[in-house]
PDB file of C-alpha atoms in Angstrom:
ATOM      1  CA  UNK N 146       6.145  62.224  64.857  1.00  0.00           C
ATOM      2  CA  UNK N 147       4.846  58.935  62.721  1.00  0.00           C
ATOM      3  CA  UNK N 148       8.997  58.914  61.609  1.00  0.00           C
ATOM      4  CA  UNK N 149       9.214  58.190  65.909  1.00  0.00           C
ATOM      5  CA  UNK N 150       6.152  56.282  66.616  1.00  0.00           C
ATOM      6  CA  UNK N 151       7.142  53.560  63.451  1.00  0.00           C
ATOM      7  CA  UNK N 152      10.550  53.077  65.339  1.00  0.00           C
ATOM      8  CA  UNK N 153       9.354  52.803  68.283  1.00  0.00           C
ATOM      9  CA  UNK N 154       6.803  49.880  66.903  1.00  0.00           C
ATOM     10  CA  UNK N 155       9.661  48.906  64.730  1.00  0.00           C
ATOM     11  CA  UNK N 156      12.015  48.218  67.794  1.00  0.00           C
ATOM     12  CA  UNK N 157       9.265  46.872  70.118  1.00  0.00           C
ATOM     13  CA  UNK N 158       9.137  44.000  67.486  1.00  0.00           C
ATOM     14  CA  UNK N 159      12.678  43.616  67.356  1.00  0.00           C
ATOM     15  CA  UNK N 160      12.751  43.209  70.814  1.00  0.00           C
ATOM     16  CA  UNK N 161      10.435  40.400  70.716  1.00  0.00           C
ATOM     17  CA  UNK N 162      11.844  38.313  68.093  1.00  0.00           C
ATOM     18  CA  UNK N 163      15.521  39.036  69.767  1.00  0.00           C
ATOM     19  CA  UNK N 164      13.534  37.207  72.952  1.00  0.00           C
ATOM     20  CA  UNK N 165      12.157  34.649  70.494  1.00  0.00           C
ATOM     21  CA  UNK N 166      15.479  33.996  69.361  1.00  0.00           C
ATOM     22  CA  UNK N 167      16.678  33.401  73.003  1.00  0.00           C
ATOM     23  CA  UNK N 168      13.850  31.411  74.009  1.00  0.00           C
ATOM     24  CA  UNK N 169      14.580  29.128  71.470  1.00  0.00           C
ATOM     25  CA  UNK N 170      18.420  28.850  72.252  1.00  0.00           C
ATOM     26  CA  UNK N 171      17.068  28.253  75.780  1.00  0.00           C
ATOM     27  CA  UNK N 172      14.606  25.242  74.773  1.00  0.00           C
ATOM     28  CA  UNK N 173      17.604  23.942  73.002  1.00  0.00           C
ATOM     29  CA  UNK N 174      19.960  23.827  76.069  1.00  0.00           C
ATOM     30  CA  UNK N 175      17.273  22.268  78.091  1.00  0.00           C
ATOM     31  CA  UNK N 176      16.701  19.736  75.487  1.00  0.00           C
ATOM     32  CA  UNK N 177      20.019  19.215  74.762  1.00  0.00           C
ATOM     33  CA  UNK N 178      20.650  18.351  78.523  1.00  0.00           C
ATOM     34  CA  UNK N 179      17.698  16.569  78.877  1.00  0.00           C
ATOM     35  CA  UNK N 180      18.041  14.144  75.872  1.00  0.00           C
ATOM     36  CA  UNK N 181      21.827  14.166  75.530  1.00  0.00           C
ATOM     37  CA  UNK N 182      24.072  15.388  78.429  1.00  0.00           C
ATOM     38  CA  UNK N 183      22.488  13.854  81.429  1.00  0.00           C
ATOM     39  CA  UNK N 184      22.559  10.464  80.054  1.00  0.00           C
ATOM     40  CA  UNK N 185      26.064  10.680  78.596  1.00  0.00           C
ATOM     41  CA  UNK N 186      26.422  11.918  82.885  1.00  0.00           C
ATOM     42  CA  UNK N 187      25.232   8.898  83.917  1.00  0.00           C
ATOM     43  CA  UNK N 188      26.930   6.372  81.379  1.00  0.00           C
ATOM     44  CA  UNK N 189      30.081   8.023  82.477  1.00  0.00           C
ATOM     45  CA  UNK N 190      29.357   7.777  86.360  1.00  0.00           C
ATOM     46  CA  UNK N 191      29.028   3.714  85.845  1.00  0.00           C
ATOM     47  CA  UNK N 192      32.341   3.577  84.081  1.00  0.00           C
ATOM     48  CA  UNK N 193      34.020   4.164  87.739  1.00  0.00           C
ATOM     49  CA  UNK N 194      31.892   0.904  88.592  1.00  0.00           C
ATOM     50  CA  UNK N 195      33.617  -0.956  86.078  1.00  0.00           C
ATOM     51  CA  UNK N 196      36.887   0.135  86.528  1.00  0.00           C
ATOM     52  CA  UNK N 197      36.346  -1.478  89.859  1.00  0.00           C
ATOM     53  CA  UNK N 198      35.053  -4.931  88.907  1.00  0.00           C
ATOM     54  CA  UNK N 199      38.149  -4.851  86.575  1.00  0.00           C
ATOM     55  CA  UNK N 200      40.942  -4.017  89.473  1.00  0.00           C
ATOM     56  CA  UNK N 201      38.894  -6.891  91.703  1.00  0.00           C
ATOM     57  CA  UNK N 202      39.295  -9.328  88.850  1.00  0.00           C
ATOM     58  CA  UNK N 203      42.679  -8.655  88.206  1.00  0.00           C
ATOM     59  CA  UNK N 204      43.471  -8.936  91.778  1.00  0.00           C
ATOM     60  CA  UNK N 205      41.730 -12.321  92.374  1.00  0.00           C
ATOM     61  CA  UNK N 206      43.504 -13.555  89.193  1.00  0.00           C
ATOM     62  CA  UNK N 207      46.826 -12.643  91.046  1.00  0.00           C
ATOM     63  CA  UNK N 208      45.169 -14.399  93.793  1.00  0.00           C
ATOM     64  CA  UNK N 209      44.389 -17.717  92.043  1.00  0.00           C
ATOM     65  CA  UNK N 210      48.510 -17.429  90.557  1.00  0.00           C
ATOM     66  CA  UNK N 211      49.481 -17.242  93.775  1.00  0.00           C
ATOM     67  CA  UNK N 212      47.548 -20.565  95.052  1.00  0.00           C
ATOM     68  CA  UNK N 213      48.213 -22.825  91.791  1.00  0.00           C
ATOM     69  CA  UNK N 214      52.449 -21.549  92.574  1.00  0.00           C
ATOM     70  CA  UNK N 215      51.938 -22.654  96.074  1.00  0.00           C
ATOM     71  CA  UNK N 216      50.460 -25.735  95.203  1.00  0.00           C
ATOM     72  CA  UNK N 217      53.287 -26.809  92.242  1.00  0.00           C
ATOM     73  CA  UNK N 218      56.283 -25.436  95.340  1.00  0.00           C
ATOM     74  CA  UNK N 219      54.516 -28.565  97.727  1.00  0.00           C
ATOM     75  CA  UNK N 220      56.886 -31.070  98.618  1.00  0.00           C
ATOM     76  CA  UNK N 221      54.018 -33.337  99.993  1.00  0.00           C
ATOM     77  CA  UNK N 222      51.124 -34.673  98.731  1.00  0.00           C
ATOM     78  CA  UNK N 223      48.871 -33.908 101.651  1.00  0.00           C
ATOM     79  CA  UNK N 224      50.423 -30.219 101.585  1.00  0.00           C
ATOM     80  CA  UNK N 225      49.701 -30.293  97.688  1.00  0.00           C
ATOM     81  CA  UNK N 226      45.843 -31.617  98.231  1.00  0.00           C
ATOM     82  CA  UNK N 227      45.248 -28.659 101.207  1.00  0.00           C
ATOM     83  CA  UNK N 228      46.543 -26.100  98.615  1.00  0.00           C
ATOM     84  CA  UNK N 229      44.581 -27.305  96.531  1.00  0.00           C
ATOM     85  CA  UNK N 230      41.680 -26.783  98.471  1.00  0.00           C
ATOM     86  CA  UNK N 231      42.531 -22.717  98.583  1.00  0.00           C
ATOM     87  CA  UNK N 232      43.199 -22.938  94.300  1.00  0.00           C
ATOM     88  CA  UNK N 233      39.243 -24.189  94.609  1.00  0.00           C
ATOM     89  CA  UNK N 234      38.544 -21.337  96.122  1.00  0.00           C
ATOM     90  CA  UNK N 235      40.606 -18.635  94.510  1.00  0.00           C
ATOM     91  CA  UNK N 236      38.944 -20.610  91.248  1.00  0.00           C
ATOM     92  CA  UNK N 237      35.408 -20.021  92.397  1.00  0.00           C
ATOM     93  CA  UNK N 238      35.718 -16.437  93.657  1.00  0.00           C
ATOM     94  CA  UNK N 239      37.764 -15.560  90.434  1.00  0.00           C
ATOM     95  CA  UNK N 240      34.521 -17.426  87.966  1.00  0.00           C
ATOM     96  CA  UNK N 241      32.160 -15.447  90.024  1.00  0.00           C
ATOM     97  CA  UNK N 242      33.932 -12.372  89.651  1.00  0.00           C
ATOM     98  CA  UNK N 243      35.040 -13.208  85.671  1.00  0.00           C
ATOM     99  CA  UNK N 244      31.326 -13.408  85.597  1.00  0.00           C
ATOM    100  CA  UNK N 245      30.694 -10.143  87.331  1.00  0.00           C
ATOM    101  CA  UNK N 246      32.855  -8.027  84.730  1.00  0.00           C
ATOM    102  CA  UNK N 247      31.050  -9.924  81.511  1.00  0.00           C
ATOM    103  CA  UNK N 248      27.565  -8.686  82.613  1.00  0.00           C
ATOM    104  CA  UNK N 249      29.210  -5.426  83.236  1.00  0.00           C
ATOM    105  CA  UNK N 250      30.894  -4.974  80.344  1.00  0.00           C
ATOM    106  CA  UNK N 251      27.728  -6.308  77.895  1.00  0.00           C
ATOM    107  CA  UNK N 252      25.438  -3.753  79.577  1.00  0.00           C
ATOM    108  CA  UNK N 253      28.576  -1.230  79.009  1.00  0.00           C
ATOM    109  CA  UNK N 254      27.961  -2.161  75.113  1.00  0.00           C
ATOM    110  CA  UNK N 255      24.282  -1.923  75.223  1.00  0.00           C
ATOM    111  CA  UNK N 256      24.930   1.400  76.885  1.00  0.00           C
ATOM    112  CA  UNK N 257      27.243   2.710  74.104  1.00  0.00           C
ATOM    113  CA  UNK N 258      24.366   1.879  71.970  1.00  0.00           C
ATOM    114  CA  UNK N 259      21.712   3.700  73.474  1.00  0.00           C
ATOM    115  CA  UNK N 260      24.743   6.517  73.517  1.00  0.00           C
ATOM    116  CA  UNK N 261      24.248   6.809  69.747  1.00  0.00           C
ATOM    117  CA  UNK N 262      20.230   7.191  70.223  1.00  0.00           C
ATOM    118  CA  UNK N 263      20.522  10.119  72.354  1.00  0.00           C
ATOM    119  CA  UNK N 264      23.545  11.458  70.205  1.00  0.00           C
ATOM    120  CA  UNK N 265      21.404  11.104  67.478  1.00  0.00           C
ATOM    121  CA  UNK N 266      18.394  13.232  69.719  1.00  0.00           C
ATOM    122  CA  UNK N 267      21.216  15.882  70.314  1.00  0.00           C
ATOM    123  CA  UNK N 268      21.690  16.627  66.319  1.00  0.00           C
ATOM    124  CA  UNK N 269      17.908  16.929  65.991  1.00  0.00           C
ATOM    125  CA  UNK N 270      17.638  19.201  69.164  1.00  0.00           C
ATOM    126  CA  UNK N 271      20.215  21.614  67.185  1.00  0.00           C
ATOM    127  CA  UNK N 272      18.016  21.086  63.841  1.00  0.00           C
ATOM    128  CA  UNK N 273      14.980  22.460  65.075  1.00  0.00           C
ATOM    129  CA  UNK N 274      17.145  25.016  67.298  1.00  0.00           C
ATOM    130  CA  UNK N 275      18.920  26.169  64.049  1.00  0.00           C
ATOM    131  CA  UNK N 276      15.626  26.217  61.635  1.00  0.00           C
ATOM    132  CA  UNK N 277      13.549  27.651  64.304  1.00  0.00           C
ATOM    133  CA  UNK N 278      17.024  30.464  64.473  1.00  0.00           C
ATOM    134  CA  UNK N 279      17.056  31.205  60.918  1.00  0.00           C
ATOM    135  CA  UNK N 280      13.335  31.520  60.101  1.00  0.00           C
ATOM    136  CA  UNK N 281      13.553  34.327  63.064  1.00  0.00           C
ATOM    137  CA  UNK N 282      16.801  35.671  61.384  1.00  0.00           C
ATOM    138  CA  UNK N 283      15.281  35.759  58.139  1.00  0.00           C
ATOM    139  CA  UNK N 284      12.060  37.182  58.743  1.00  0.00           C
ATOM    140  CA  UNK N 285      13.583  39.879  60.589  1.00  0.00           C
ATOM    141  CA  UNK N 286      15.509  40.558  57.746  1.00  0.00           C
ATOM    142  CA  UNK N 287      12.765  41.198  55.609  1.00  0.00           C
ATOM    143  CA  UNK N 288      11.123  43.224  57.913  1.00  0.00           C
ATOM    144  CA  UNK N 289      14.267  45.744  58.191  1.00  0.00           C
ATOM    145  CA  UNK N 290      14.646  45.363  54.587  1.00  0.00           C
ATOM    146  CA  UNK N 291      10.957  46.617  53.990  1.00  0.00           C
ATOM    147  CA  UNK N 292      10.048  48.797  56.415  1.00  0.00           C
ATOM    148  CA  UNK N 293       7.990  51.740  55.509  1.00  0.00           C
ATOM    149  CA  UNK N 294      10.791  54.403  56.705  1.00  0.00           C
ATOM    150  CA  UNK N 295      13.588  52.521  54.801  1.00  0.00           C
ATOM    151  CA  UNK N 296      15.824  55.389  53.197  1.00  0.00           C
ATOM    152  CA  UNK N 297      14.148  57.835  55.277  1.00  0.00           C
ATOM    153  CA  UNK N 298      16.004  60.131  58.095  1.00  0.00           C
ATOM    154  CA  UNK N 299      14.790  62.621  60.274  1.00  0.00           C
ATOM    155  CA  UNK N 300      15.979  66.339  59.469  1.00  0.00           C
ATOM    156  CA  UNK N 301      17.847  67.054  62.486  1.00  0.00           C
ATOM    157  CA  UNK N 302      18.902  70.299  63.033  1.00  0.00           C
ATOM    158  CA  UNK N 303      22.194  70.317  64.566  1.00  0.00           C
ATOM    159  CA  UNK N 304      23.463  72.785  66.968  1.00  0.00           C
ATOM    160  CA  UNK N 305      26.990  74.051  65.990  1.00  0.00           C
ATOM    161  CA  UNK N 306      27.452  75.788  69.802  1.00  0.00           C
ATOM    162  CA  UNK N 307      31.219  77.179  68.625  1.00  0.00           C
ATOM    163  CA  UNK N 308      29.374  79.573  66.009  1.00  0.00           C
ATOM    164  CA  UNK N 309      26.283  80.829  68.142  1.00  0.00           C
ATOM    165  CA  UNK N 310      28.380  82.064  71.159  1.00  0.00           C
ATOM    166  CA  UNK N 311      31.064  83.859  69.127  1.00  0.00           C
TER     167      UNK N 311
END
């Protein structure tokens, strides 16, 4: 009977570091996501934004090539000095844009920066995850290792039902 009631206690214990184990695991996955994936989320959700700044510069560039070749095809100079007036423009919109992409692209940098922080947050999320896994691991170890029954079975008396019913 104490043979039952010590692995009972013994596996009631078990349990509970087995939970411990997966409660951590689970802080680390929310941690994880909270310092690491969600951001990296975001940062890659603003990329689309740049990829569009970038297509609308590129496509007021071709716009401002467009104006300068129409202005240097002119045969006049009055036709030459109202293309001129639409290169002005194409200029400006193409500055403001040109403009547009650099603060884009600086807070992109600043961005990858902060990237390394939170990567950096991620390998110290796993740290604590991994010491907090192997100090469970180890002390259940030792406690299977030195538990009071160790090297002890049960006598079971087995029932060999071929010999009793012939």
């Amino acid at each position: 009977f104490l043979f039952f009631r010590v692995i009972f206690c013994f596996k009631q214990w078990y349990q509970r570091r087995v939970r411990g184990m997966g409660e951590a695991e689970h802080k680390m996955i929310k941690q994880a996501f909270i310092k690491f994936v969600k951001p990296f989320m975001d940062a890659a959700a603003k990329e689309g934004a740049i990829n569009n700044e970038r297509r609308t510069l590129t496509a007021l560039r071709l716009d401002l090539d467009a104006a300068k070749n129409r202005v240097r095809a002119a045969k006049t100079a009055d036709e030459m000095k109202e293309l001129e007036t639409f290169v002005d423009e194409a200029q400006k919109k193409f500055d403001e844009q040109y403009e547009i992409c650099r603060e884009v692209l600086e807070e992109r940098d600043q961005a990858n920066a902060e990237m390394v922080v939170h990567l950096e947050d991620l390998c110290e999320v796993q740290v604590e995850y991994f010491k907090a896994a192997t100090e469970l691991a180890q002390e259940m170890c030792s406690k299977v290792l030195n538990r009071p029954t160790k090297g002890k079975a049960p006598t079971r008396k087995r029932k060999d039902s071929s010999s009793d019913e012939e």
